[in-house]
């Protein structure tokens, strides 16, 4: 019964943070971090999966209504869904989003259960050498698929990598980039990088967006012709979700590129988004490798409870799967039948954008300060990186986050490979 409450808690958080532009799972977890500390590892995972699935449904509501994606993975639906809305076919965009998201989620669950008996055979080859290759491919793909100048993407990626390497290296037991400054041996806190170089620019971008008048969806409809594109998206998204740095974002873009019509693009992108979001949990649960930013917080939360990430932990994670059909059914009803009612949340955000923007930044900053042991160092990093983030607020700063995590992950595995083969 208590676990069901955590599931409902995740759904509720997913509704709010999914609809508000620029929020999403990371801000939800960061804002509710102190509450999540009271949960068991399984309860936290149930909350996270419920939150993740719900956010993936809800972020398309703002996208279809206003053409503003709730996050990067919802960009395809925002672009093509809003275009359908303006043509008077918004009901088709809504149904395609809801049904395809449901199919994509259940497709991932089905594949997970299918591979569960032989999951060890799949992941025993996932050694350091393979990780170096996969991460290298992911870095190249992310760089080439960025929607901005190549030099900006490369610069931001390298900047994120430099920030990640500053401080004491647990592998070599040496410091790098500290210039004799004691504070720098602690490294640059991820929360400061996230707030200053990603959250702040994103909040400022959405704050400048002009919301058009909301149009109500007055009828229902669904096209069975989207089923093939939905299945293709589910398959592509699942395997993209397993690749560090690629996840559901590239899976969403990649699968949508296979089709021409707006409706099929939405179907393939949303099914890939939801399928990839779930499959990306496997490297976290089995190998302890967080792939997306929200998984970093989940990793710290459950690890602090004594949870060990390995193949044996799959038995615990499999208990989470029983809640997914309930979450999916709830989200299907909410995002299809209750579309117009949920749109009211976006209306409130539209009228009070400044208050929401300040609140989001304040909450996540306050939580970060309460968690990080050395407040003054975090504040120094926050002010410095916020100044940089404000300067490049019009850039797509997402490569900084990938650079921060992938560079460190790539470097550690590369060092192991060098040791093994020399």
PDB file of N, CA and C in Angstrom, residues 192 196 376-389:
ATOM      1  N   UNK A 192      26.038  22.931  -9.307  1.00  0.00           N
ATOM      2  CA  UNK A 192      26.376  24.275  -9.776  1.00  0.00           C
ATOM      3  C   UNK A 192      26.426  24.323 -11.298  1.00  0.00           C
ATOM      4  N   UNK A 196      23.732  26.635 -13.152  1.00  0.00           N
ATOM      5  CA  UNK A 196      24.312  27.789 -13.828  1.00  0.00           C
ATOM      6  C   UNK A 196      24.349  27.682 -15.328  1.00  0.00           C
ATOM      7  N   UNK A 376      29.835  27.437   1.099  1.00  0.00           N
ATOM      8  CA  UNK A 376      30.507  28.603   0.510  1.00  0.00           C
ATOM      9  C   UNK A 376      31.136  28.271  -0.850  1.00  0.00           C
ATOM     10  N   UNK A 377      31.657  27.048  -0.993  1.00  0.00           N
ATOM     11  CA  UNK A 377      32.260  26.653  -2.269  1.00  0.00           C
ATOM     12  C   UNK A 377      31.187  26.495  -3.340  1.00  0.00           C
ATOM     13  N   UNK A 378      30.059  25.919  -2.962  1.00  0.00           N
ATOM     14  CA  UNK A 378      28.955  25.769  -3.910  1.00  0.00           C
ATOM     15  C   UNK A 378      28.451  27.138  -4.362  1.00  0.00           C
ATOM     16  N   UNK A 379      28.372  28.088  -3.432  1.00  0.00           N
ATOM     17  CA  UNK A 379      27.910  29.435  -3.785  1.00  0.00           C
ATOM     18  C   UNK A 379      28.868  30.124  -4.746  1.00  0.00           C
ATOM     19  N   UNK A 380      30.165  29.949  -4.512  1.00  0.00           N
ATOM     20  CA  UNK A 380      31.169  30.537  -5.409  1.00  0.00           C
ATOM     21  C   UNK A 380      31.005  29.978  -6.819  1.00  0.00           C
ATOM     22  N   UNK A 381      30.861  28.644  -6.899  1.00  0.00           N
ATOM     23  CA  UNK A 381      30.681  27.994  -8.204  1.00  0.00           C
ATOM     24  C   UNK A 381      29.375  28.427  -8.857  1.00  0.00           C
ATOM     25  N   UNK A 382      28.330  28.535  -8.052  1.00  0.00           N
ATOM     26  CA  UNK A 382      27.028  28.938  -8.578  1.00  0.00           C
ATOM     27  C   UNK A 382      27.074  30.324  -9.196  1.00  0.00           C
ATOM     28  N   UNK A 383      27.608  31.278  -8.472  1.00  0.00           N
ATOM     29  CA  UNK A 383      27.675  32.661  -8.981  1.00  0.00           C
ATOM     30  C   UNK A 383      28.522  32.729 -10.249  1.00  0.00           C
ATOM     31  N   UNK A 384      29.643  32.028 -10.243  1.00  0.00           N
ATOM     32  CA  UNK A 384      30.544  32.058 -11.402  1.00  0.00           C
ATOM     33  C   UNK A 384      29.899  31.437 -12.635  1.00  0.00           C
ATOM     34  N   UNK A 385      29.318  30.263 -12.462  1.00  0.00           N
ATOM     35  CA  UNK A 385      28.727  29.551 -13.599  1.00  0.00           C
ATOM     36  C   UNK A 385      27.413  30.187 -14.049  1.00  0.00           C
ATOM     37  N   UNK A 386      26.669  30.788 -13.122  1.00  0.00           N
ATOM     38  CA  UNK A 386      25.446  31.506 -13.506  1.00  0.00           C
ATOM     39  C   UNK A 386      25.783  32.717 -14.379  1.00  0.00           C
ATOM     40  N   UNK A 387      26.902  33.365 -14.070  1.00  0.00           N
ATOM     41  CA  UNK A 387      27.330  34.500 -14.889  1.00  0.00           C
ATOM     42  C   UNK A 387      27.657  34.038 -16.309  1.00  0.00           C
ATOM     43  N   UNK A 388      28.343  32.890 -16.411  1.00  0.00           N
ATOM     44  CA  UNK A 388      28.653  32.327 -17.736  1.00  0.00           C
ATOM     45  C   UNK A 388      27.369  31.880 -18.426  1.00  0.00           C
ATOM     46  N   UNK A 389      26.487  31.214 -17.669  1.00  0.00           N
ATOM     47  CA  UNK A 389      25.231  30.731 -18.226  1.00  0.00           C
ATOM     48  C   UNK A 389      24.358  31.852 -18.749  1.00  0.00           C
TER      49      UNK A 389
END
